[in-house]
mmCIF file with all atom_site columns, C-alpha atoms in Angstrom:
data_model
loop_
_atom_site.group_PDB
_atom_site.id
_atom_site.type_symbol
_atom_site.label_atom_id
_atom_site.label_alt_id
_atom_site.label_comp_id
_atom_site.label_asym_id
_atom_site.label_entity_id
_atom_site.label_seq_id
_atom_site.pdbx_PDB_ins_code
_atom_site.Cartn_x
_atom_site.Cartn_y
_atom_site.Cartn_z
_atom_site.occupancy
_atom_site.B_iso_or_equiv
_atom_site.pdbx_formal_charge
_atom_site.auth_seq_id
_atom_site.auth_comp_id
_atom_site.auth_asym_id
_atom_site.auth_atom_id
_atom_site.pdbx_PDB_model_num
ATOM 1  C CA . MET A 1 1  ? 22.212  186.830 -102.566 1.00 75.00 ? 1  MET A CA 1
ATOM 2  C CA . ASP A 1 2  ? 21.162  189.279 -99.865  1.00 81.00 ? 2  ASP A CA 1
ATOM 3  C CA . TRP A 1 3  ? 19.388  187.140 -97.268  1.00 84.00 ? 3  TRP A CA 1
ATOM 4  C CA . GLU A 1 4  ? 18.262  190.198 -95.335  1.00 81.00 ? 4  GLU A CA 1
ATOM 5  C CA . ILE A 1 5  ? 16.004  191.206 -98.247  1.00 87.00 ? 5  ILE A CA 1
ATOM 6  C CA . ILE A 1 6  ? 14.406  187.767 -98.151  1.00 87.00 ? 6  ILE A CA 1
ATOM 7  C CA . GLY A 1 7  ? 13.888  188.169 -94.409  1.00 82.00 ? 7  GLY A CA 1
ATOM 8  C CA . TYR A 1 8  ? 12.186  191.540 -94.832  1.00 84.00 ? 8  TYR A CA 1
ATOM 9  C CA . ALA A 1 9  ? 10.017  190.201 -97.662  1.00 88.00 ? 9  ALA A CA 1
ATOM 10 C CA . ALA A 1 10 ? 8.958   187.252 -95.493  1.00 86.00 ? 10 ALA A CA 1
ATOM 11 C CA . ALA A 1 11 ? 8.208   189.600 -92.592  1.00 86.00 ? 11 ALA A CA 1
ATOM 12 C CA . ALA A 1 12 ? 6.081   191.880 -94.798  1.00 89.00 ? 12 ALA A CA 1
ATOM 13 C CA . LEU A 1 13 ? 4.111   188.976 -96.248  1.00 90.00 ? 13 LEU A CA 1
ATOM 14 C CA . THR A 1 14 ? 3.513   187.545 -92.789  1.00 87.00 ? 14 THR A CA 1
ATOM 15 C CA . MET A 1 15 ? 2.592   190.906 -91.255  1.00 88.00 ? 15 MET A CA 1
ATOM 16 C CA . PHE A 1 16 ? -0.007  191.713 -93.870  1.00 91.00 ? 16 PHE A CA 1
ATOM 17 C CA . GLY A 1 17 ? -1.060  188.171 -94.821  1.00 89.00 ? 17 GLY A CA 1
ATOM 18 C CA . PHE A 1 18 ? -4.258  188.092 -92.773  1.00 91.00 ? 18 PHE A CA 1
ATOM 19 C CA . ILE A 1 19 ? -5.461  191.593 -93.663  1.00 93.00 ? 19 ILE A CA 1
ATOM 20 C CA . PRO A 1 20 ? -7.341  190.543 -96.858  1.00 94.00 ? 20 PRO A CA 1
ATOM 21 C CA . GLN A 1 21 ? -9.321  187.980 -94.834  1.00 93.00 ? 21 GLN A CA 1
ATOM 22 C CA . LEU A 1 22 ? -10.028 190.552 -92.134  1.00 94.00 ? 22 LEU A CA 1
ATOM 23 C CA . VAL A 1 23 ? -11.261 193.074 -94.717  1.00 95.00 ? 23 VAL A CA 1
ATOM 24 C CA . LYS A 1 24 ? -13.502 190.432 -96.316  1.00 95.00 ? 24 LYS A CA 1
ATOM 25 C CA . MET A 1 25 ? -15.010 189.480 -92.951  1.00 95.00 ? 25 MET A CA 1
ATOM 26 C CA . LEU A 1 26 ? -15.734 193.135 -92.177  1.00 95.00 ? 26 LEU A CA 1
ATOM 27 C CA . ARG A 1 27 ? -17.148 193.853 -95.633  1.00 96.00 ? 27 ARG A CA 1
ATOM 28 C CA . THR A 1 28 ? -19.440 190.830 -95.819  1.00 95.00 ? 28 THR A CA 1
ATOM 29 C CA . LYS A 1 29 ? -20.156 190.624 -92.078  1.00 93.00 ? 29 LYS A CA 1
ATOM 30 C CA . SER A 1 30 ? -19.831 186.876 -92.521  1.00 93.00 ? 30 SER A CA 1
ATOM 31 C CA . VAL A 1 31 ? -17.333 184.443 -91.044  1.00 93.00 ? 31 VAL A CA 1
ATOM 32 C CA . ASP A 1 32 ? -19.047 181.230 -92.126  1.00 89.00 ? 32 ASP A CA 1
ATOM 33 C CA . ASP A 1 33 ? -16.145 180.182 -94.384  1.00 88.00 ? 33 ASP A CA 1
ATOM 34 C CA . VAL A 1 34 ? -13.397 181.119 -91.923  1.00 91.00 ? 34 VAL A CA 1
ATOM 35 C CA . SER A 1 35 ? -11.684 178.416 -89.887  1.00 92.00 ? 35 SER A CA 1
ATOM 36 C CA . LEU A 1 36 ? -11.466 179.291 -86.198  1.00 92.00 ? 36 LEU A CA 1
ATOM 37 C CA . VAL A 1 37 ? -8.921  176.502 -85.694  1.00 94.00 ? 37 VAL A CA 1
ATOM 38 C CA . MET A 1 38 ? -6.670  178.026 -88.375  1.00 94.00 ? 38 MET A CA 1
ATOM 39 C CA . MET A 1 39 ? -6.887  181.463 -86.780  1.00 94.00 ? 39 MET A CA 1
ATOM 40 C CA . VAL A 1 40 ? -6.063  180.156 -83.303  1.00 95.00 ? 40 VAL A CA 1
ATOM 41 C CA . GLN A 1 41 ? -3.249  177.946 -84.594  1.00 96.00 ? 41 GLN A CA 1
ATOM 42 C CA . MET A 1 42 ? -1.757  180.808 -86.612  1.00 94.00 ? 42 MET A CA 1
ATOM 43 C CA . GLY A 1 43 ? -2.088  183.134 -83.620  1.00 94.00 ? 43 GLY A CA 1
ATOM 44 C CA . LEU A 1 44 ? -0.248  180.707 -81.349  1.00 96.00 ? 44 LEU A CA 1
ATOM 45 C CA . GLY A 1 45 ? 2.496   180.235 -83.940  1.00 95.00 ? 45 GLY A CA 1
ATOM 46 C CA . VAL A 1 46 ? 2.932   183.982 -84.410  1.00 95.00 ? 46 VAL A CA 1
ATOM 47 C CA . PHE A 1 47 ? 2.973   184.465 -80.630  1.00 96.00 ? 47 PHE A CA 1
ATOM 48 C CA . LEU A 1 48 ? 5.749   181.890 -80.278  1.00 97.00 ? 48 LEU A CA 1
ATOM 49 C CA . TRP A 1 49 ? 7.747   183.567 -83.091  1.00 95.00 ? 49 TRP A CA 1
ATOM 50 C CA . MET A 1 50 ? 7.373   186.851 -81.218  1.00 95.00 ? 50 MET A CA 1
ATOM 51 C CA . ILE A 1 51 ? 8.662   185.247 -77.995  1.00 97.00 ? 51 ILE A CA 1
ATOM 52 C CA . TYR A 1 52 ? 11.578  183.778 -79.951  1.00 96.00 ? 52 TYR A CA 1
ATOM 53 C CA . GLY A 1 53 ? 12.322  187.220 -81.419  1.00 93.00 ? 53 GLY A CA 1
ATOM 54 C CA . LEU A 1 54 ? 12.306  188.718 -77.920  1.00 97.00 ? 54 LEU A CA 1
ATOM 55 C CA . HIS A 1 55 ? 14.754  186.048 -76.780  1.00 98.00 ? 55 HIS A CA 1
ATOM 56 C CA . LEU A 1 56 ? 17.061  186.838 -79.719  1.00 95.00 ? 56 LEU A CA 1
ATOM 57 C CA . LYS A 1 57 ? 16.497  190.609 -79.326  1.00 93.00 ? 57 LYS A CA 1
ATOM 58 C CA . ASN A 1 58 ? 15.719  190.670 -83.050  1.00 89.00 ? 58 ASN A CA 1
ATOM 59 C CA . SER A 1 59 ? 13.647  193.807 -83.701  1.00 86.00 ? 59 SER A CA 1
ATOM 60 C CA . PRO A 1 60 ? 12.408  192.908 -87.224  1.00 85.00 ? 60 PRO A CA 1
ATOM 61 C CA . LEU A 1 61 ? 11.210  189.521 -85.975  1.00 89.00 ? 61 LEU A CA 1
ATOM 62 C CA . ILE A 1 62 ? 9.484   191.110 -82.991  1.00 91.00 ? 62 ILE A CA 1
ATOM 63 C CA . VAL A 1 63 ? 7.794   193.885 -84.998  1.00 90.00 ? 63 VAL A CA 1
ATOM 64 C CA . ALA A 1 64 ? 6.607   191.552 -87.757  1.00 92.00 ? 64 ALA A CA 1
ATOM 65 C CA . ASN A 1 65 ? 5.018   189.194 -85.283  1.00 94.00 ? 65 ASN A CA 1
ATOM 66 C CA . VAL A 1 66 ? 3.462   191.908 -83.103  1.00 95.00 ? 66 VAL A CA 1
ATOM 67 C CA . VAL A 1 67 ? 1.735   193.319 -86.204  1.00 94.00 ? 67 VAL A CA 1
ATOM 68 C CA . SER A 1 68 ? 0.691   189.822 -87.316  1.00 94.00 ? 68 SER A CA 1
ATOM 69 C CA . LEU A 1 69 ? -0.652  188.956 -83.878  1.00 95.00 ? 69 LEU A CA 1
ATOM 70 C CA . THR A 1 70 ? -2.579  192.234 -83.739  1.00 95.00 ? 70 THR A CA 1
ATOM 71 C CA . THR A 1 71 ? -4.350  191.528 -87.047  1.00 94.00 ? 71 THR A CA 1
ATOM 72 C CA . LEU A 1 72 ? -5.128  187.979 -85.943  1.00 95.00 ? 72 LEU A CA 1
ATOM 73 C CA . VAL A 1 73 ? -6.570  189.152 -82.610  1.00 95.00 ? 73 VAL A CA 1
ATOM 74 C CA . LEU A 1 74 ? -8.700  191.706 -84.471  1.00 96.00 ? 74 LEU A CA 1
ATOM 75 C CA . GLY A 1 75 ? -9.792  188.863 -86.729  1.00 95.00 ? 75 GLY A CA 1
ATOM 76 C CA . LEU A 1 76 ? -10.847 186.818 -83.709  1.00 95.00 ? 76 LEU A CA 1
ATOM 77 C CA . PHE A 1 77 ? -12.928 189.717 -82.381  1.00 95.00 ? 77 PHE A CA 1
ATOM 78 C CA . VAL A 1 78 ? -14.610 190.058 -85.774  1.00 95.00 ? 78 VAL A CA 1
ATOM 79 C CA . TYR A 1 79 ? -15.102 186.290 -85.924  1.00 94.00 ? 79 TYR A CA 1
ATOM 80 C CA . PHE A 1 80 ? -16.944 186.175 -82.605  1.00 92.00 ? 80 PHE A CA 1
ATOM 81 C CA . ARG A 1 81 ? -18.914 189.308 -83.488  1.00 92.00 ? 81 ARG A CA 1
ATOM 82 C CA . TYR A 1 82 ? -20.275 187.899 -86.756  1.00 91.00 ? 82 TYR A CA 1
ATOM 83 C CA . THR A 1 83 ? -20.368 184.159 -86.143  1.00 89.00 ? 83 THR A CA 1
ATOM 84 C CA . THR A 1 84 ? -23.668 182.399 -86.682  1.00 82.00 ? 84 THR A CA 1
ATOM 85 C CA . ARG A 1 85 ? -22.458 179.193 -85.053  1.00 72.00 ? 85 ARG A CA 1
ATOM 86 C CA . ARG A 1 86 ? -24.813 178.381 -82.225  1.00 68.00 ? 86 ARG A CA 1
ATOM 87 C CA . TYR A 1 87 ? -22.219 177.260 -79.698  1.00 68.00 ? 87 TYR A CA 1
ATOM 88 C CA . PHE A 1 88 ? -20.644 180.750 -79.685  1.00 61.00 ? 88 PHE A CA 1
ATOM 89 C CA . ARG A 1 89 ? -23.885 182.665 -79.151  1.00 55.00 ? 89 ARG A CA 1
#
């Protein structure tokens, strides 16, 4: 089995995993069903994976997590733009 293929598949799924949610938030202009805690937790996890990749000097790990972190940060901007929760207004 070629483990590198599995690594690239995992990286691709992680990199683009949040994009459908981001598109839905932009299309509906609603974030009522989106968990802020999940987004922050995922962002912190991805950030730590990126730091780990930098330590290992592993380019695929770094790139995958930079892209993932970028989509999550965009998601947070959209979240705060469209939230109807009173404590964020």
